[in-house]
PDB file of C-alpha atoms in Angstrom:
ATOM      1  CA  MET A   1      -0.034   0.115  -0.104  1.00 63.00           C
ATOM      2  CA  ALA A   2       0.926   3.541  -0.678  1.00 72.00           C
ATOM      3  CA  LYS A   3       2.154   6.122   1.513  1.00 90.00           C
ATOM      4  CA  GLN A   4      -0.631   8.598   1.788  1.00 95.00           C
ATOM      5  CA  LEU A   5      -0.040  11.929  -0.654  1.00 97.00           C
ATOM      6  CA  ASP A   6       0.937  15.553   0.967  1.00 97.00           C
ATOM      7  CA  TYR A   7      -2.159  18.459   1.365  1.00 97.00           C
ATOM      8  CA  HIS A   8      -0.349  20.385  -1.043  1.00 98.00           C
ATOM      9  CA  THR A   9      -0.229  17.279  -3.593  1.00 98.00           C
ATOM     10  CA  ILE A  10      -3.661  15.966  -3.382  1.00 98.00           C
ATOM     11  CA  ARG A  11      -4.485  20.134  -3.389  1.00 98.00           C
ATOM     12  CA  GLU A  12      -2.514  20.461  -6.712  1.00 98.00           C
ATOM     13  CA  ILE A  13      -3.462  16.926  -7.894  1.00 98.00           C
ATOM     14  CA  PHE A  14      -7.138  17.911  -7.966  1.00 98.00           C
ATOM     15  CA  SER A  15      -6.815  20.820  -9.452  1.00 98.00           C
ATOM     16  CA  ARG A  16      -5.827  19.488 -13.233  1.00 98.00           C
ATOM     17  CA  PHE A  17      -8.067  16.947 -12.324  1.00 98.00           C
ATOM     18  CA  HIS A  18     -10.038  20.048 -12.313  1.00 98.00           C
ATOM     19  CA  ALA A  19      -8.508  22.081 -14.365  1.00 98.00           C
ATOM     20  CA  ALA A  20      -8.548  19.285 -16.811  1.00 97.00           C
ATOM     21  CA  GLU A  21     -12.061  18.693 -16.440  1.00 97.00           C
ATOM     22  CA  PRO A  22     -14.369  20.568 -14.395  1.00 97.00           C
ATOM     23  CA  GLU A  23     -18.112  19.681 -13.869  1.00 94.00           C
ATOM     24  CA  PRO A  24     -16.703  15.176 -14.369  1.00 93.00           C
ATOM     25  CA  LYS A  25     -20.163  13.553 -15.259  1.00 89.00           C
ATOM     26  CA  GLY A  26     -21.464   9.960 -13.839  1.00 89.00           C
ATOM     27  CA  GLU A  27     -21.822   8.023 -17.047  1.00 92.00           C
ATOM     28  CA  LEU A  28     -24.955   5.805 -16.968  1.00 95.00           C
ATOM     29  CA  ASP A  29     -27.737   6.588 -18.022  1.00 97.00           C
ATOM     30  CA  HIS A  30     -31.291   7.829 -16.484  1.00 97.00           C
ATOM     31  CA  VAL A  31     -34.059  10.620 -15.529  1.00 97.00           C
ATOM     32  CA  ASN A  32     -34.247  11.142 -11.981  1.00 98.00           C
ATOM     33  CA  ALA A  33     -33.443   9.844  -8.765  1.00 97.00           C
ATOM     34  CA  TYR A  34     -34.934   6.126  -9.390  1.00 98.00           C
ATOM     35  CA  THR A  35     -33.508   5.024 -12.323  1.00 98.00           C
ATOM     36  CA  LEU A  36     -30.284   5.562 -10.732  1.00 98.00           C
ATOM     37  CA  VAL A  37     -30.853   3.269  -8.362  1.00 98.00           C
ATOM     38  CA  VAL A  38     -31.882   0.927  -9.846  1.00 98.00           C
ATOM     39  CA  ALA A  39     -28.953   1.818 -12.916  1.00 98.00           C
ATOM     40  CA  VAL A  40     -26.273   1.290 -10.352  1.00 96.00           C
ATOM     41  CA  ALA A  41     -27.971  -1.566  -9.255  1.00 96.00           C
ATOM     42  CA  LEU A  42     -27.701  -3.361 -12.266  1.00 97.00           C
ATOM     43  CA  SER A  43     -24.731  -1.997 -12.772  1.00 94.00           C
ATOM     44  CA  ALA A  44     -23.010  -3.871  -9.969  1.00 89.00           C
ATOM     45  CA  GLN A  45     -20.161  -6.689 -12.640  1.00 88.00           C
ATOM     46  CA  ALA A  46     -21.251  -4.890 -15.847  1.00 92.00           C
ATOM     47  CA  THR A  47     -19.990  -2.341 -17.474  1.00 92.00           C
ATOM     48  CA  ASP A  48     -22.375   1.418 -18.008  1.00 94.00           C
ATOM     49  CA  ALA A  49     -21.949   1.195 -21.180  1.00 95.00           C
ATOM     50  CA  GLY A  50     -23.899  -2.509 -21.544  1.00 96.00           C
ATOM     51  CA  VAL A  51     -26.242  -1.028 -18.432  1.00 97.00           C
ATOM     52  CA  ASN A  52     -26.468   2.048 -21.079  1.00 98.00           C
ATOM     53  CA  ARG A  53     -28.236  -0.439 -23.630  1.00 97.00           C
ATOM     54  CA  ALA A  54     -29.996  -2.532 -21.492  1.00 97.00           C
ATOM     55  CA  THR A  55     -32.320   0.282 -19.743  1.00 98.00           C
ATOM     56  CA  LYS A  56     -32.440   2.421 -23.213  1.00 97.00           C
ATOM     57  CA  GLU A  57     -35.436   1.084 -23.229  1.00 97.00           C
ATOM     58  CA  LEU A  58     -36.418   0.102 -19.645  1.00 98.00           C
ATOM     59  CA  PHE A  59     -36.706   3.455 -18.763  1.00 98.00           C
ATOM     60  CA  ARG A  60     -38.862   4.495 -21.420  1.00 97.00           C
ATOM     61  CA  ILE A  61     -41.417   2.127 -20.218  1.00 98.00           C
ATOM     62  CA  ALA A  62     -40.843   2.562 -16.604  1.00 98.00           C
ATOM     63  CA  ASP A  63     -39.489   6.002 -14.782  1.00 98.00           C
ATOM     64  CA  THR A  64     -40.782   5.404 -11.904  1.00 98.00           C
ATOM     65  CA  PRO A  65     -41.249   2.533  -9.385  1.00 98.00           C
ATOM     66  CA  GLU A  66     -45.309   2.392  -9.968  1.00 98.00           C
ATOM     67  CA  LYS A  67     -44.305   1.470 -13.531  1.00 98.00           C
ATOM     68  CA  MET A  68     -41.972  -1.173 -13.398  1.00 98.00           C
ATOM     69  CA  LEU A  69     -44.264  -2.811 -10.963  1.00 98.00           C
ATOM     70  CA  ALA A  70     -46.163  -2.485 -13.403  1.00 98.00           C
ATOM     71  CA  LEU A  71     -43.722  -3.967 -15.346  1.00 98.00           C
ATOM     72  CA  GLY A  72     -43.604  -6.959 -13.457  1.00 98.00           C
ATOM     73  CA  GLU A  73     -40.162  -9.400 -12.898  1.00 98.00           C
ATOM     74  CA  ALA A  74     -41.123 -11.490 -16.140  1.00 98.00           C
ATOM     75  CA  GLY A  75     -41.290  -7.397 -18.595  1.00 98.00           C
ATOM     76  CA  LEU A  76     -37.781  -6.638 -15.827  1.00 98.00           C
ATOM     77  CA  THR A  77     -35.990  -9.576 -16.684  1.00 98.00           C
ATOM     78  CA  ALA A  78     -36.280  -9.315 -20.847  1.00 97.00           C
ATOM     79  CA  HIS A  79     -34.888  -5.722 -20.512  1.00 97.00           C
ATOM     80  CA  ILE A  80     -31.915  -6.196 -18.332  1.00 98.00           C
ATOM     81  CA  LYS A  81     -30.900 -10.482 -19.407  1.00 96.00           C
ATOM     82  CA  THR A  82     -27.834  -9.436 -20.913  1.00 96.00           C
ATOM     83  CA  ILE A  83     -26.210  -7.556 -18.192  1.00 97.00           C
ATOM     84  CA  GLY A  84     -24.519 -10.745 -15.741  1.00 93.00           C
ATOM     85  CA  LEU A  85     -26.804 -11.683 -13.273  1.00 95.00           C
ATOM     86  CA  TYR A  86     -30.146 -10.554 -14.494  1.00 97.00           C
ATOM     87  CA  ARG A  87     -31.662 -13.528 -12.956  1.00 97.00           C
ATOM     88  CA  ASN A  88     -31.246 -11.639  -9.174  1.00 97.00           C
ATOM     89  CA  LYS A  89     -30.704  -8.194 -10.276  1.00 98.00           C
ATOM     90  CA  ALA A  90     -34.542  -8.391 -12.070  1.00 98.00           C
ATOM     91  CA  LYS A  91     -35.917  -9.663  -8.709  1.00 98.00           C
ATOM     92  CA  ASN A  92     -34.098  -6.761  -5.892  1.00 98.00           C
ATOM     93  CA  VAL A  93     -35.185  -4.322  -8.466  1.00 98.00           C
ATOM     94  CA  ILE A  94     -38.740  -5.845  -8.339  1.00 98.00           C
ATOM     95  CA  LYS A  95     -38.681  -5.912  -3.993  1.00 98.00           C
ATOM     96  CA  LEU A  96     -36.974  -2.082  -3.603  1.00 98.00           C
ATOM     97  CA  SER A  97     -39.201  -1.012  -5.932  1.00 98.00           C
ATOM     98  CA  LYS A  98     -42.183  -2.316  -4.175  1.00 98.00           C
ATOM     99  CA  ILE A  99     -40.674  -0.883  -0.754  1.00 98.00           C
ATOM    100  CA  LEU A 100     -39.925   2.469  -2.111  1.00 98.00           C
ATOM    101  CA  VAL A 101     -44.071   2.287  -3.392  1.00 98.00           C
ATOM    102  CA  GLU A 102     -45.264   0.835   0.187  1.00 98.00           C
ATOM    103  CA  ASP A 103     -43.158   2.243   2.517  1.00 98.00           C
ATOM    104  CA  TYR A 104     -41.767   5.881   0.937  1.00 98.00           C
ATOM    105  CA  GLY A 105     -44.734   6.926  -1.079  1.00 98.00           C
ATOM    106  CA  GLY A 106     -42.681   6.473  -4.676  1.00 98.00           C
ATOM    107  CA  GLU A 107     -40.364   8.346  -3.477  1.00 98.00           C
ATOM    108  CA  VAL A 108     -35.972   7.616  -3.313  1.00 98.00           C
ATOM    109  CA  PRO A 109     -35.062   8.887   0.117  1.00 97.00           C
ATOM    110  CA  ASN A 110     -31.821  10.444   0.746  1.00 95.00           C
ATOM    111  CA  SER A 111     -30.186   9.107   3.253  1.00 96.00           C
ATOM    112  CA  ARG A 112     -27.615   7.137   3.681  1.00 96.00           C
ATOM    113  CA  ALA A 113     -29.326   4.194   5.732  1.00 97.00           C
ATOM    114  CA  ALA A 114     -33.129   4.237   4.286  1.00 98.00           C
ATOM    115  CA  LEU A 115     -31.149   4.046   0.821  1.00 98.00           C
ATOM    116  CA  ILE A 116     -28.598   0.909   1.320  1.00 97.00           C
ATOM    117  CA  SER A 117     -31.866  -0.859   3.111  1.00 97.00           C
ATOM    118  CA  LEU A 118     -33.039  -1.468  -0.224  1.00 98.00           C
ATOM    119  CA  PRO A 119     -32.853  -5.671  -1.964  1.00 97.00           C
ATOM    120  CA  GLY A 120     -29.874  -4.784  -3.695  1.00 95.00           C
ATOM    121  CA  VAL A 121     -28.077  -1.832  -2.399  1.00 96.00           C
ATOM    122  CA  GLY A 122     -25.359  -1.484  -0.947  1.00 94.00           C
ATOM    123  CA  ARG A 123     -22.188   1.679   0.352  1.00 94.00           C
ATOM    124  CA  LYS A 124     -21.824   2.293  -2.964  1.00 92.00           C
ATOM    125  CA  THR A 125     -24.496   2.820  -5.248  1.00 94.00           C
ATOM    126  CA  ALA A 126     -25.800   4.162  -1.883  1.00 96.00           C
ATOM    127  CA  ASN A 127     -23.226   7.160  -2.063  1.00 96.00           C
ATOM    128  CA  VAL A 128     -23.097   7.040  -6.066  1.00 95.00           C
ATOM    129  CA  VAL A 129     -26.943   8.370  -5.804  1.00 96.00           C
ATOM    130  CA  LEU A 130     -26.661  10.396  -3.233  1.00 97.00           C
ATOM    131  CA  ASN A 131     -23.669  12.490  -5.001  1.00 95.00           C
ATOM    132  CA  MET A 132     -25.083  12.493  -8.114  1.00 95.00           C
ATOM    133  CA  TRP A 133     -28.843  13.248  -8.115  1.00 96.00           C
ATOM    134  CA  TRP A 134     -28.690  14.970  -4.436  1.00 95.00           C
ATOM    135  CA  ARG A 135     -24.673  16.540  -4.763  1.00 93.00           C
ATOM    136  CA  TYR A 136     -24.492  15.631  -1.119  1.00 94.00           C
ATOM    137  CA  PRO A 137     -19.946  15.130  -1.681  1.00 93.00           C
ATOM    138  CA  ALA A 138     -20.811  10.946  -0.704  1.00 94.00           C
ATOM    139  CA  GLN A 139     -17.928   9.404  -2.182  1.00 95.00           C
ATOM    140  CA  ALA A 140     -18.688   6.237  -4.000  1.00 93.00           C
ATOM    141  CA  VAL A 141     -15.264   4.063  -3.872  1.00 95.00           C
ATOM    142  CA  ASP A 142     -14.711   1.619  -6.698  1.00 93.00           C
ATOM    143  CA  THR A 143     -11.975  -1.334  -8.205  1.00 94.00           C
ATOM    144  CA  HIS A 144     -11.306   1.846 -10.126  1.00 95.00           C
ATOM    145  CA  ILE A 145     -11.312   3.746  -6.867  1.00 97.00           C
ATOM    146  CA  PHE A 146      -9.454   1.932  -5.341  1.00 97.00           C
ATOM    147  CA  ARG A 147      -6.704   0.910  -7.594  1.00 97.00           C
ATOM    148  CA  LEU A 148      -5.966   4.963  -8.142  1.00 97.00           C
ATOM    149  CA  GLY A 149      -6.127   5.924  -4.241  1.00 97.00           C
ATOM    150  CA  ASN A 150      -3.526   2.793  -3.159  1.00 97.00           C
ATOM    151  CA  ARG A 151      -1.125   3.417  -6.721  1.00 96.00           C
ATOM    152  CA  SER A 152      -1.419   7.047  -5.802  1.00 97.00           C
ATOM    153  CA  GLY A 153      -1.147   7.718  -2.648  1.00 97.00           C
ATOM    154  CA  ILE A 154      -4.665  10.506  -2.721  1.00 98.00           C
ATOM    155  CA  CYS A 155      -6.651   8.021  -0.750  1.00 97.00           C
ATOM    156  CA  PRO A 156      -4.568   4.796  -0.016  1.00 97.00           C
ATOM    157  CA  GLY A 157      -6.258   2.063   2.222  1.00 97.00           C
ATOM    158  CA  LYS A 158      -6.646  -2.199   2.794  1.00 96.00           C
ATOM    159  CA  ASP A 159     -10.319  -1.684   1.997  1.00 96.00           C
ATOM    160  CA  VAL A 160     -12.723  -0.024   0.500  1.00 94.00           C
ATOM    161  CA  GLU A 161     -14.082   1.863   3.579  1.00 94.00           C
ATOM    162  CA  ALA A 162     -10.333   2.646   4.539  1.00 96.00           C
ATOM    163  CA  VAL A 163     -10.281   4.370   0.800  1.00 97.00           C
ATOM    164  CA  GLU A 164     -13.839   6.471   0.951  1.00 96.00           C
ATOM    165  CA  ARG A 165     -12.912   7.756   4.828  1.00 96.00           C
ATOM    166  CA  ALA A 166      -8.929   8.807   3.552  1.00 97.00           C
ATOM    167  CA  ILE A 167     -10.967  10.192   0.866  1.00 97.00           C
ATOM    168  CA  GLU A 168     -12.797  12.307   3.278  1.00 95.00           C
ATOM    169  CA  ASP A 169     -10.269  12.964   5.580  1.00 96.00           C
ATOM    170  CA  HIS A 170      -7.606  14.295   3.134  1.00 97.00           C
ATOM    171  CA  ILE A 171      -8.546  15.255  -0.072  1.00 97.00           C
ATOM    172  CA  PRO A 172      -9.689  19.442  -0.172  1.00 97.00           C
ATOM    173  CA  VAL A 173     -12.681  20.013   1.185  1.00 96.00           C
ATOM    174  CA  ASP A 174     -13.402  22.095  -2.294  1.00 96.00           C
ATOM    175  CA  PHE A 175     -12.610  19.131  -4.240  1.00 97.00           C
ATOM    176  CA  GLN A 176     -14.999  16.179  -2.335  1.00 96.00           C
ATOM    177  CA  GLN A 177     -18.206  17.022  -4.340  1.00 95.00           C
ATOM    178  CA  HIS A 178     -16.662  15.550  -8.183  1.00 96.00           C
ATOM    179  CA  ALA A 179     -13.475  14.018  -6.125  1.00 97.00           C
ATOM    180  CA  HIS A 180     -15.417   9.967  -6.885  1.00 94.00           C
ATOM    181  CA  HIS A 181     -16.160  10.769 -10.307  1.00 95.00           C
ATOM    182  CA  TRP A 182     -12.267  12.600 -11.045  1.00 97.00           C
ATOM    183  CA  MET A 183     -10.768   9.093  -9.859  1.00 97.00           C
ATOM    184  CA  ILE A 184     -13.695   6.736 -11.812  1.00 95.00           C
ATOM    185  CA  LEU A 185     -12.389   8.733 -14.990  1.00 96.00           C
ATOM    186  CA  HIS A 186      -8.917   8.726 -14.305  1.00 98.00           C
ATOM    187  CA  GLY A 187      -8.447   4.980 -13.227  1.00 97.00           C
ATOM    188  CA  ARG A 188     -11.245   4.218 -16.102  1.00 95.00           C
ATOM    189  CA  TYR A 189      -8.535   5.613 -18.757  1.00 95.00           C
ATOM    190  CA  VAL A 190      -5.669   6.507 -17.564  1.00 97.00           C
ATOM    191  CA  CYS A 191      -4.973   4.305 -14.533  1.00 97.00           C
ATOM    192  CA  LYS A 192      -5.550   1.047 -16.135  1.00 96.00           C
ATOM    193  CA  ALA A 193      -5.319  -2.525 -14.233  1.00 95.00           C
ATOM    194  CA  ARG A 194      -2.997  -3.511 -15.894  1.00 92.00           C
ATOM    195  CA  LYS A 195      -1.203  -1.380 -18.870  1.00 93.00           C
ATOM    196  CA  PRO A 196      -1.424   1.758 -17.371  1.00 95.00           C
ATOM    197  CA  MET A 197      -1.159   4.579 -19.147  1.00 96.00           C
ATOM    198  CA  CYS A 198       1.737   7.329 -16.900  1.00 95.00           C
ATOM    199  CA  ALA A 199       3.904   8.233 -19.941  1.00 94.00           C
ATOM    200  CA  THR A 200       0.417  10.900 -21.039  1.00 95.00           C
ATOM    201  CA  CYS A 201      -0.359  10.871 -16.946  1.00 97.00           C
ATOM    202  CA  ILE A 202      -2.082  14.290 -15.958  1.00 98.00           C
ATOM    203  CA  ILE A 203      -0.245  13.126 -12.279  1.00 97.00           C
ATOM    204  CA  ARG A 204       2.740  11.469 -13.396  1.00 96.00           C
ATOM    205  CA  ASP A 205       5.146  13.658 -10.994  1.00 96.00           C
ATOM    206  CA  LEU A 206       3.716  13.745  -8.834  1.00 97.00           C
ATOM    207  CA  CYS A 207       2.264  10.297  -8.240  1.00 96.00           C
ATOM    208  CA  MET A 208       3.635   7.854  -5.809  1.00 95.00           C
ATOM    209  CA  TYR A 209       3.307   4.689  -8.299  1.00 93.00           C
ATOM    210  CA  GLU A 210       6.764   3.229  -8.145  1.00 86.00           C
ATOM    211  CA  ASP A 211       6.350   1.382 -11.155  1.00 83.00           C
ATOM    212  CA  LYS A 212       6.087   3.957 -13.674  1.00 74.00           C
ATOM    213  CA  ASN A 213       9.147   4.844 -14.672  1.00 60.00           C
ATOM    214  CA  LEU A 214       9.170   1.309 -16.496  1.00 57.00           C
TER     215      LEU A 214
END
């Protein structure tokens, strides 16, 4: 695990991320808080592009929990069968839709605890929804952020919870809102798992990754 970078270095890293992309966006298509919850839940062990292809038509006909329940599990399954673990995901989406209708008046709650209580919704999913829809500076740590945080020294940690705390503790507050988006995109397209593109990386001179000079 890399050592923790100092405050000034981290500020410079995120200043560069901001200069390159002032308003980074998540790549999952959605039209409201409900479709965002569904899209993120479907994205586990799947690519955003694959989820977007599957939900393009789905969200045209089922963009509320009431409409999803009317579509039913079989109807939902027909739309998402190209996504990994689609059967279990379909069951969870129907279950969470039922809970939203019965317990929350069809609205998506905006507390982490309430979101996590929904079937198929974990802490990462809850944080994505809190960040992207309600613009709360919650940090959704995925494999890209975990890898980048430890390689670079931005937010090292032995597990995702430790990395999440490191982001909250060490990244300046003015960069917290978009921190996880910058890091996901950098990890997905530059700091790749097998062949990181260190030669063209905008934070190469600040990163603590030992193999970047090879």
